[in-house]
Short mmCIF file of C-alpha atoms and ligand atoms in Angstrom, two decimals:
data_model
loop_
_atom_site.label_atom_id
_atom_site.label_comp_id
_atom_site.label_asym_id
_atom_site.label_seq_id
_atom_site.Cartn_x
_atom_site.Cartn_y
_atom_site.Cartn_z
CA ASP A 117 -0.02 -0.08 -0.14
CA HIS A 118 2.72 2.51 -1.02
CA VAL A 119 2.81 5.34 -3.33
CA ILE A 120 5.34 5.45 -6.37
CA ILE A 121 6.52 8.90 -7.48
CA CYS A 122 8.06 8.83 -10.91
CA GLY A 123 10.48 11.90 -11.15
CA TYR A 124 11.74 13.81 -8.19
CA GLY A 125 12.16 17.34 -9.54
CA THR A 126 10.07 20.31 -8.30
CA LYS A 127 6.66 18.63 -9.25
CA GLY A 128 7.71 15.26 -7.65
CA ARG A 129 9.10 16.85 -4.43
CA SER A 130 5.96 19.09 -4.03
CA ALA A 131 4.00 16.01 -4.27
CA VAL A 132 5.87 14.27 -1.85
CA SER A 133 5.36 17.19 0.69
CA ALA A 134 1.59 16.88 0.19
CA LEU A 135 1.60 13.35 0.66
CA LEU A 136 3.63 13.52 3.92
CA GLU A 137 1.55 16.32 5.21
CA ASN A 138 -1.75 14.10 4.37
CA GLY A 139 -0.41 11.60 7.04
CA LEU A 140 1.65 9.06 4.63
CA ASP A 141 4.55 7.52 6.43
CA ARG A 142 7.82 8.28 4.72
CA SER A 143 8.62 4.49 4.35
CA ARG A 144 5.55 4.25 2.10
CA ILE A 145 6.72 6.51 -0.59
CA VAL A 146 9.03 5.10 -3.41
CA VAL A 147 10.72 7.43 -5.76
CA VAL A 148 11.79 6.41 -9.03
CA GLU A 149 14.36 8.74 -10.63
CA ARG A 150 17.29 8.52 -13.12
CA SER A 151 19.48 11.62 -11.91
CA ALA A 152 21.96 10.36 -9.19
CA ALA A 153 21.76 13.78 -7.45
CA ALA A 154 17.92 13.69 -7.12
CA LEU A 155 18.40 10.34 -5.85
CA ARG A 156 20.39 11.16 -3.13
CA GLN A 157 18.02 13.98 -2.19
CA ALA A 158 15.28 11.42 -1.92
CA THR A 159 17.31 9.09 0.16
CA SER A 160 18.45 11.74 2.60
CA ALA A 161 14.57 12.64 2.70
CA GLY A 162 13.92 9.33 4.23
CA LEU A 163 12.40 8.03 0.97
CA VAL A 164 12.70 4.79 -0.80
CA ALA A 165 14.77 5.60 -3.90
CA ILE A 166 15.08 3.36 -6.94
CA GLU A 167 17.44 4.28 -9.76
CA GLY A 168 16.07 4.11 -13.42
CA SER A 169 13.65 5.19 -15.87
CA ALA A 170 9.99 4.55 -14.90
CA THR A 171 9.37 3.78 -18.53
CA ARG A 172 11.15 0.40 -18.15
CA SER A 173 9.11 -2.61 -16.67
CA SER A 174 12.02 -3.88 -14.66
CA VAL A 175 12.26 -0.71 -12.77
CA LEU A 176 8.47 -0.41 -11.98
CA ASN A 177 8.51 -4.06 -10.91
CA GLU A 178 11.30 -3.22 -8.58
CA ALA A 179 9.20 -0.75 -7.08
CA HIS A 180 6.41 -3.24 -6.62
CA VAL A 181 3.93 -1.45 -9.07
CA ARG A 182 1.31 -4.02 -8.79
CA THR A 183 0.80 -3.61 -5.03
CA ALA A 184 0.98 0.17 -5.02
CA LYS A 185 -1.89 2.27 -4.18
CA ALA A 186 -1.07 4.82 -6.67
CA VAL A 187 1.42 5.94 -9.09
CA ILE A 188 2.31 9.56 -9.65
CA ILE A 189 3.92 10.60 -13.00
CA ALA A 190 5.86 13.61 -12.23
CA THR A 191 8.32 13.49 -15.02
CA ASP A 192 9.68 16.64 -17.00
CA SER A 193 8.15 15.82 -20.34
CA ASP A 194 4.73 14.99 -21.42
CA ASP A 195 6.33 12.55 -23.83
CA ALA A 196 7.86 10.55 -21.15
CA SER A 197 4.76 10.75 -18.91
CA VAL A 198 2.48 9.17 -21.72
CA LEU A 199 5.29 6.11 -21.91
CA VAL A 200 5.13 5.75 -17.91
CA ALA A 201 1.30 5.72 -18.04
CA LEU A 202 1.32 3.22 -20.86
CA THR A 203 3.72 0.67 -19.01
CA VAL A 204 2.02 1.18 -15.66
CA ARG A 205 -1.34 0.34 -17.02
CA GLN A 206 0.09 -2.91 -18.84
CA LEU A 207 1.68 -3.96 -15.73
CA THR A 208 -1.08 -3.38 -13.39
CA ALA A 209 -3.99 -4.10 -15.73
CA GLY A 210 -5.56 -0.84 -14.81
CA GLN A 211 -6.00 -1.76 -11.09
CA VAL A 212 -3.63 0.87 -9.67
CA ARG A 213 -4.60 4.58 -9.54
CA ILE A 214 -2.34 6.65 -12.10
CA ILE A 215 -2.18 10.49 -11.47
CA ALA A 216 -0.11 12.44 -14.16
CA ALA A 217 0.84 16.02 -14.76
CA ALA A 218 0.83 17.24 -17.98
CA ARG A 219 2.78 20.64 -18.96
CA GLU A 220 0.13 21.34 -21.78
CA ALA A 221 -3.47 21.15 -21.84
CA GLU A 222 -3.50 19.53 -25.44
CA ASN A 223 -1.65 16.33 -23.95
CA ALA A 224 -4.14 15.79 -21.18
CA PRO A 225 -6.45 13.70 -23.23
CA LEU A 226 -3.41 11.34 -24.53
CA LEU A 227 -2.43 10.88 -20.95
CA LYS A 228 -5.97 9.60 -20.15
CA GLN A 229 -6.13 7.45 -23.03
CA SER A 230 -2.75 5.95 -21.98
CA GLY A 231 -4.11 5.10 -18.70
CA ALA A 232 -4.01 8.07 -16.29
CA HIS A 233 -7.12 8.37 -14.14
CA HIS A 234 -6.48 11.92 -13.08
CA VAL A 235 -4.53 14.67 -15.03
CA ILE A 236 -3.41 17.79 -13.59
CA VAL A 237 -2.36 20.46 -16.27
CA SER A 238 0.23 22.43 -14.53
CA SER A 239 0.06 25.44 -17.14
CA ALA A 240 -3.78 25.48 -16.60
CA THR A 241 -3.44 25.52 -12.96
CA ALA A 242 -0.74 28.24 -12.89
CA GLY A 243 -2.89 30.32 -15.24
CA ARG A 244 -5.88 30.16 -12.88
CA LEU A 245 -3.49 31.21 -9.90
CA LEU A 246 -2.02 34.19 -12.21
CA GLY A 247 -5.62 35.40 -12.59
CA LEU A 248 -6.62 35.29 -9.06
CA SER A 249 -3.26 37.18 -8.15
CA THR A 250 -4.33 40.45 -9.64
CA SER A 251 -7.04 41.23 -7.42
CA ALA A 252 -5.74 43.89 -4.83
CA PRO A 253 -6.48 41.93 -1.67
CA PRO A 254 -4.47 38.66 -1.18
CA LEU A 255 -6.97 36.03 -2.25
CA ILE A 256 -3.96 34.25 -4.14
CA ASP A 257 -2.25 34.19 -0.60
CA VAL A 258 -5.40 31.97 0.73
CA VAL A 259 -5.30 29.80 -2.32
CA GLU A 260 -1.60 29.06 -1.98
CA ASP A 261 -1.91 28.59 1.75
CA LEU A 262 -4.52 25.94 1.15
CA LEU A 263 -2.19 24.06 -1.27
CA THR A 264 0.83 24.59 0.88
CA PRO A 265 1.40 22.22 3.78
CA GLY A 266 2.68 23.03 7.13
CA GLN A 267 1.41 26.50 7.48
CA GLY A 268 -1.71 28.49 7.88
CA MET A 269 -4.60 26.39 6.99
CA ALA A 270 -5.24 23.21 4.92
CA LEU A 271 -8.22 21.29 3.01
CA ALA A 272 -8.90 17.98 4.82
CA MET A 273 -11.72 15.38 4.49
CA ARG A 274 -13.11 13.12 7.13
CA SER A 275 -16.14 10.86 7.70
CA ALA A 276 -19.01 12.48 9.29
CA GLU A 277 -19.37 11.07 12.86
CA ARG A 278 -22.45 9.29 14.14
CA ASP A 279 -23.71 12.14 16.38
CA GLU A 280 -23.21 14.56 13.41
CA VAL A 281 -25.71 12.91 11.47
CA GLY A 282 -28.84 14.93 11.00
CA ARG A 283 -27.04 18.24 11.80
CA SER A 284 -26.30 21.20 9.66
CA PRO A 285 -22.71 21.33 8.80
CA ARG A 286 -22.47 24.99 9.49
CA GLU A 287 -23.13 24.48 13.26
CA LEU A 288 -20.19 21.77 13.92
CA ASP A 289 -17.03 23.10 15.31
CA SER A 290 -15.14 22.05 12.08
CA LEU A 291 -15.29 24.79 9.59
CA VAL A 292 -16.95 22.48 6.85
CA ILE A 293 -17.17 23.79 3.30
CA ALA A 294 -18.44 20.86 1.25
CA LEU A 295 -19.85 17.43 1.71
CA VAL A 296 -18.89 14.52 -0.58
CA ARG A 297 -22.06 12.40 -0.86
CA ARG A 298 -21.98 8.98 -2.93
CA GLY A 299 -18.77 10.48 -4.58
CA LYS A 300 -20.18 13.73 -5.42
CA VAL A 301 -19.15 17.16 -4.08
CA VAL A 302 -22.11 19.14 -2.67
CA THR A 303 -21.10 22.70 -2.04
CA LEU A 304 -22.52 24.29 1.08
CA ALA A 305 -22.18 28.03 -0.16
CA ASP A 306 -25.85 28.09 -1.23
CA ARG A 307 -27.02 25.46 0.92
CA ALA A 308 -27.72 26.64 4.41
CA GLY A 309 -30.42 23.93 4.79
CA ALA A 310 -28.06 21.13 4.00
CA VAL A 311 -28.28 18.22 6.76
CA ILE A 312 -25.47 15.73 7.20
CA GLU A 313 -26.40 12.01 6.04
CA THR A 314 -24.97 8.76 7.03
CA GLY A 315 -21.93 8.06 4.92
CA ASP A 316 -21.11 11.82 4.09
CA MET A 317 -17.44 12.78 3.98
CA LEU A 318 -16.89 16.28 5.26
CA VAL A 319 -14.44 18.60 3.51
CA HIS A 320 -13.19 21.06 6.07
CA VAL A 321 -10.55 23.85 6.60
CA ARG A 322 -8.36 22.90 9.22
CA ASP A 323 -5.46 24.24 11.24
CA ASP A 324 -2.21 23.60 9.18
CA ARG A 325 0.64 24.60 11.41
CA PRO A 326 3.12 22.01 12.83
CA GLN A 327 1.83 20.15 15.84
CA SER A 328 4.08 21.73 18.40
CA ALA A 329 2.61 25.16 17.49
CA THR A 330 -1.00 23.71 17.51
CA THR A 331 -0.89 22.17 20.82
CA ALA A 332 1.16 24.87 22.56
CA ASP B 157 -7.24 50.35 -15.14
CA HIS B 158 -6.54 47.36 -17.54
CA VAL B 159 -4.80 43.98 -17.14
CA ILE B 160 -2.13 42.99 -19.70
CA ILE B 161 -1.59 39.42 -20.37
CA CYS B 162 1.80 38.50 -22.13
CA GLY B 163 1.28 35.21 -23.88
CA TYR B 164 -2.05 33.58 -24.67
CA GLY B 165 -1.28 29.82 -24.47
CA THR B 166 -3.05 27.66 -21.82
CA LYS B 167 -1.55 29.65 -18.92
CA GLY B 168 -2.58 33.05 -20.33
CA ARG B 169 -6.10 31.56 -21.40
CA SER B 170 -6.62 30.27 -17.95
CA ALA B 171 -5.64 33.59 -16.30
CA VAL B 172 -8.24 35.28 -18.51
CA SER B 173 -10.89 32.88 -17.43
CA ALA B 174 -10.00 33.64 -13.88
CA LEU B 175 -10.22 37.35 -14.31
CA LEU B 176 -13.39 37.24 -16.11
CA GLU B 177 -14.92 35.26 -13.50
CA ASN B 178 -13.82 37.50 -10.87
CA GLY B 179 -15.74 40.39 -12.64
CA LEU B 180 -13.33 42.00 -15.00
CA ASP B 181 -14.90 43.36 -18.16
CA ARG B 182 -13.46 41.88 -21.50
CA SER B 183 -12.75 45.25 -22.72
CA ARG B 184 -10.42 45.82 -19.92
CA ILE B 185 -7.92 42.61 -20.74
CA VAL B 186 -5.16 43.28 -23.22
CA VAL B 187 -3.30 40.26 -24.62
CA VAL B 188 0.15 40.67 -26.22
CA GLU B 189 1.02 37.89 -28.34
CA ARG B 190 3.30 36.81 -31.22
CA SER B 191 1.50 34.14 -32.66
CA ALA B 192 -1.11 35.10 -35.23
CA ALA B 193 -3.42 32.11 -34.57
CA ALA B 194 -3.35 32.91 -30.70
CA LEU B 195 -4.12 36.51 -31.55
CA ARG B 196 -7.14 35.63 -33.59
CA GLN B 197 -8.44 33.18 -30.86
CA ALA B 198 -8.00 36.36 -28.14
CA THR B 199 -9.93 38.64 -30.66
CA SER B 200 -12.80 36.37 -31.00
CA ALA B 201 -12.85 35.98 -27.24
CA GLY B 202 -13.62 39.70 -27.44
CA LEU B 203 -10.36 40.83 -25.96
CA VAL B 204 -8.06 43.51 -27.13
CA ALA B 205 -5.07 41.88 -28.94
CA ILE B 206 -1.84 43.36 -29.66
CA GLU B 207 0.69 41.58 -31.89
CA GLY B 208 4.37 41.49 -30.98
CA SER B 209 6.76 40.42 -28.17
CA ALA B 210 6.29 41.50 -24.61
CA THR B 211 10.02 41.90 -24.36
CA ARG B 212 9.87 44.99 -26.42
CA SER B 213 9.19 48.50 -25.11
CA SER B 214 7.14 49.67 -28.09
CA VAL B 215 4.83 46.65 -27.74
CA LEU B 216 4.30 47.26 -23.98
CA ASN B 217 3.73 51.10 -24.81
CA GLU B 218 1.25 50.22 -27.31
CA ALA B 219 -0.62 48.28 -24.53
CA HIS B 220 -0.44 51.24 -22.26
CA VAL B 221 1.54 49.51 -19.74
CA ARG B 222 2.07 52.67 -17.49
CA THR B 223 -1.70 52.74 -16.73
CA ALA B 224 -2.34 49.27 -16.32
CA LYS B 225 -3.55 47.78 -13.08
CA ALA B 226 -1.32 44.56 -13.36
CA VAL B 227 0.67 42.74 -15.91
CA ILE B 228 0.49 38.99 -16.02
CA ILE B 229 3.38 37.17 -17.61
CA ALA B 230 2.39 33.95 -19.06
CA THR B 231 5.05 33.27 -21.42
CA ASP B 232 6.32 29.74 -22.35
CA SER B 233 9.78 29.88 -21.30
CA ASP B 234 11.21 31.18 -17.96
CA ASP B 235 14.10 33.17 -19.91
CA ALA B 236 11.42 35.13 -21.82
CA SER B 237 9.58 35.91 -18.44
CA VAL B 238 12.50 37.52 -17.04
CA LEU B 239 13.13 39.76 -20.09
CA VAL B 240 9.35 40.73 -19.80
CA ALA B 241 9.59 41.48 -16.13
CA LEU B 242 12.63 43.68 -16.59
CA THR B 243 11.12 45.68 -19.48
CA VAL B 244 7.99 46.18 -17.53
CA ARG B 245 9.54 47.41 -14.31
CA GLN B 246 11.79 49.64 -16.24
CA LEU B 247 8.80 51.24 -18.06
CA THR B 248 6.66 51.50 -15.02
CA ALA B 249 9.37 52.29 -12.48
CA GLY B 250 7.85 49.50 -10.35
CA GLN B 251 4.47 51.13 -10.02
CA VAL B 252 2.57 48.58 -11.71
CA ARG B 253 1.92 45.15 -10.31
CA ILE B 254 3.77 42.29 -12.09
CA ILE B 255 2.84 38.60 -11.62
CA ALA B 256 4.68 35.91 -13.30
CA ALA B 257 4.65 32.20 -13.94
CA ALA B 258 7.68 30.21 -13.73
CA ARG B 259 8.01 26.64 -14.85
CA GLU B 260 10.75 25.75 -12.39
CA ALA B 261 11.18 26.72 -8.72
CA GLU B 262 14.81 27.69 -9.21
CA ASN B 263 13.70 30.43 -11.56
CA ALA B 264 11.45 32.30 -8.94
CA PRO B 265 14.03 34.30 -7.23
CA LEU B 266 15.42 35.52 -10.59
CA LEU B 267 11.99 36.67 -11.57
CA LYS B 268 11.36 38.43 -8.24
CA GLN B 269 14.77 40.25 -8.51
CA SER B 270 13.74 41.28 -12.04
CA GLY B 271 10.62 42.90 -10.97
CA ALA B 272 7.77 40.23 -10.44
CA HIS B 273 5.81 41.04 -7.10
CA HIS B 274 4.26 37.68 -7.00
CA VAL B 275 5.61 34.31 -8.81
CA ILE B 276 3.54 31.15 -9.22
CA VAL B 277 5.69 28.01 -9.93
CA SER B 278 3.57 25.93 -12.02
CA SER B 279 5.36 22.77 -11.33
CA ALA B 280 5.31 23.18 -7.74
CA THR B 281 1.48 23.81 -7.82
CA ALA B 282 0.95 20.89 -9.97
CA GLY B 283 3.01 18.64 -7.77
CA ARG B 284 0.80 19.70 -4.67
CA LEU B 285 -2.32 18.72 -6.54
CA LEU B 286 -0.74 15.45 -7.61
CA GLY B 287 0.01 14.72 -3.95
CA LEU B 288 -3.51 15.70 -2.93
CA SER B 289 -4.94 13.41 -5.64
CA THR B 290 -4.00 10.23 -4.37
CA SER B 291 -6.35 10.00 -1.45
CA ALA B 292 -9.39 7.76 -1.91
CA PRO B 293 -11.90 10.46 -1.58
CA PRO B 294 -12.09 13.24 -4.19
CA LEU B 295 -10.40 16.03 -2.17
CA ILE B 296 -8.64 16.98 -5.35
CA ASP B 297 -12.20 17.58 -6.94
CA VAL B 298 -12.78 20.10 -4.28
CA VAL B 299 -9.55 21.98 -4.90
CA GLU B 300 -9.90 21.88 -8.56
CA ASP B 301 -13.48 23.17 -8.23
CA LEU B 302 -12.22 26.01 -6.20
CA LEU B 303 -9.92 26.71 -9.01
CA THR B 304 -12.03 26.60 -11.79
CA PRO B 305 -14.49 29.16 -12.68
CA GLY B 306 -18.02 28.78 -13.74
CA GLN B 307 -18.97 25.59 -11.68
CA GLY B 308 -19.59 24.37 -8.23
CA MET B 309 -17.89 26.79 -5.84
CA ALA B 310 -15.41 29.54 -5.89
CA LEU B 311 -13.20 31.53 -3.40
CA ALA B 312 -14.25 35.21 -3.31
CA MET B 313 -13.31 38.22 -1.08
CA ARG B 314 -15.56 41.03 0.08
CA SER B 315 -15.49 43.59 2.70
CA ALA B 316 -17.02 43.26 5.84
CA GLU B 317 -20.37 45.04 6.02
CA ARG B 318 -20.82 47.58 8.91
CA ASP B 319 -23.41 45.54 10.48
CA GLU B 320 -21.10 42.43 10.47
CA VAL B 321 -18.42 44.37 12.60
CA GLY B 322 -18.55 42.70 16.12
CA ARG B 323 -20.09 39.25 14.95
CA SER B 324 -18.42 35.90 14.64
CA PRO B 325 -17.85 35.10 11.09
CA ARG B 326 -19.09 31.64 11.63
CA GLU B 327 -22.50 33.01 12.28
CA LEU B 328 -23.05 34.89 8.85
CA ASP B 329 -24.88 33.54 5.89
CA SER B 330 -21.70 33.58 3.84
CA LEU B 331 -19.49 30.58 4.42
CA VAL B 332 -16.35 32.55 5.56
CA ILE B 333 -13.08 30.66 5.72
CA ALA B 334 -10.59 33.29 6.48
CA LEU B 335 -10.15 37.13 7.34
CA VAL B 336 -7.71 39.40 5.82
CA ARG B 337 -7.00 41.96 8.61
CA ARG B 338 -4.34 44.61 7.78
CA GLY B 339 -2.91 42.65 4.80
CA LYS B 340 -2.69 39.26 6.80
CA VAL B 341 -4.61 36.22 6.33
CA VAL B 342 -6.31 35.11 9.81
CA THR B 343 -7.64 31.57 9.39
CA LEU B 344 -10.83 30.69 11.11
CA ALA B 345 -9.88 26.82 11.24
CA ASP B 346 -8.87 27.27 14.86
CA ARG B 347 -10.65 30.47 15.74
CA ALA B 348 -14.14 29.84 16.94
CA GLY B 349 -13.69 33.05 18.90
CA ALA B 350 -12.59 35.26 16.23
CA VAL B 351 -14.91 38.47 15.80
CA ILE B 352 -15.07 40.72 12.85
CA GLU B 353 -13.52 44.17 12.96
CA THR B 354 -13.99 47.34 10.99
CA GLY B 355 -11.98 47.08 7.88
CA ASP B 356 -11.61 43.15 7.77
CA MET B 357 -11.93 41.43 4.37
CA LEU B 358 -14.03 38.26 4.48
CA VAL B 359 -12.74 35.29 2.35
CA HIS B 360 -15.70 33.20 1.47
CA VAL B 361 -16.61 30.29 -0.42
CA ARG B 362 -19.56 31.13 -2.85
CA ASP B 363 -21.63 29.57 -5.28
CA ASP B 364 -19.92 29.61 -8.52
CA ARG B 365 -22.50 28.36 -10.87
CA PRO B 366 -23.72 30.55 -13.90
CA GLN B 367 -26.15 33.08 -12.95
CA SER B 368 -29.03 31.54 -14.66
CA ALA B 369 -28.92 28.44 -12.75
CA THR B 370 -28.51 30.18 -9.31
CA THR B 371 -31.39 32.42 -9.84
CA ALA B 372 -33.61 29.68 -11.17
CA1 CA C 468 -1.37 25.65 4.32
CA1 CA C 469 -15.62 26.54 -9.39
#
């Protein structure tokens, strides 16, 4: 039940930070990378590091790809990402979740056809943040805080407790912004009357400062 | 009081979407772009489009850079972005807000030294989203919804109303997740006792569906 990160550049390292922040243990993160320097960084960060190209079956097998929880494709080129997705899908018969980054939006459909379950288009995301950042007050700071682990606030998800069923999400101590009900996101922005049902997941904004600061 | 977008690729187009969604009028968006095909797209989207390189003073002057509210640098290469930032800063004496995208984190300091007030590192943002997307429930869907205009929900900011001063942000109809007080973000995740002060800005989650759907 480990997560494999293909590529340990800026994207791969940012993905690792987010995984750690969300509670994944370091020992469950396996980095596949060709550069010796990046491999040393991964090892000294306490991660399992495997040398080689993630486009090769032997390397992915060494990373135990068949038993992985997910494979994150964070290589530098969209061409390489497509090859990695195809190889992972072939080795795992589509049973392991594949998430890939694409530099350009035009490559997202190709990555999905090649086996990626979810594609993040880095230029599109960056563009949205650029658009947000022109507004005079620091709305962009809030968005970046939500995306950056270890400071300010964070988005998190948890199951509804039994004693929360039947209550309004707005009256809980948790700062709930949305429900996930049967796999779908239910926004609360216009739903003052929403009531929590059994099986709901609560998406909430939580304190994201290091534990020592929070408990002090 | 217009916004200049340098580059109308995926990043530039996503920035424009975010600006329009945040209420900026099309006539106040000026696109600077070298590609004829991209220029035609900008024009048919109702934007003002200027042909040429944003590294050239004459082109930036044609875009009335000195009276712009902000310049968004959304070119394809970090090298070009640095040149644009330097030119804009020189023409505007640092008086116009410059926001730039960097492909790689290592180029962010250089962009700031060259005049960018805020830098979005696309690979870092994509990496964070990759890390979020491995969790079984769709937390990533919520984050992408918050960043994508025109559907689901959106983050927005507004001034505190006079009759909201002294009240808890949690008891308002608006779904407030943070305050901006004297330019600093105050998270509400751990602040059940926070009280709204005069001059606060409220960061809230609002309904983001097209008007017709909302009012129906
Ligand atoms: Ca944070
Ligand atoms: Ca949205």
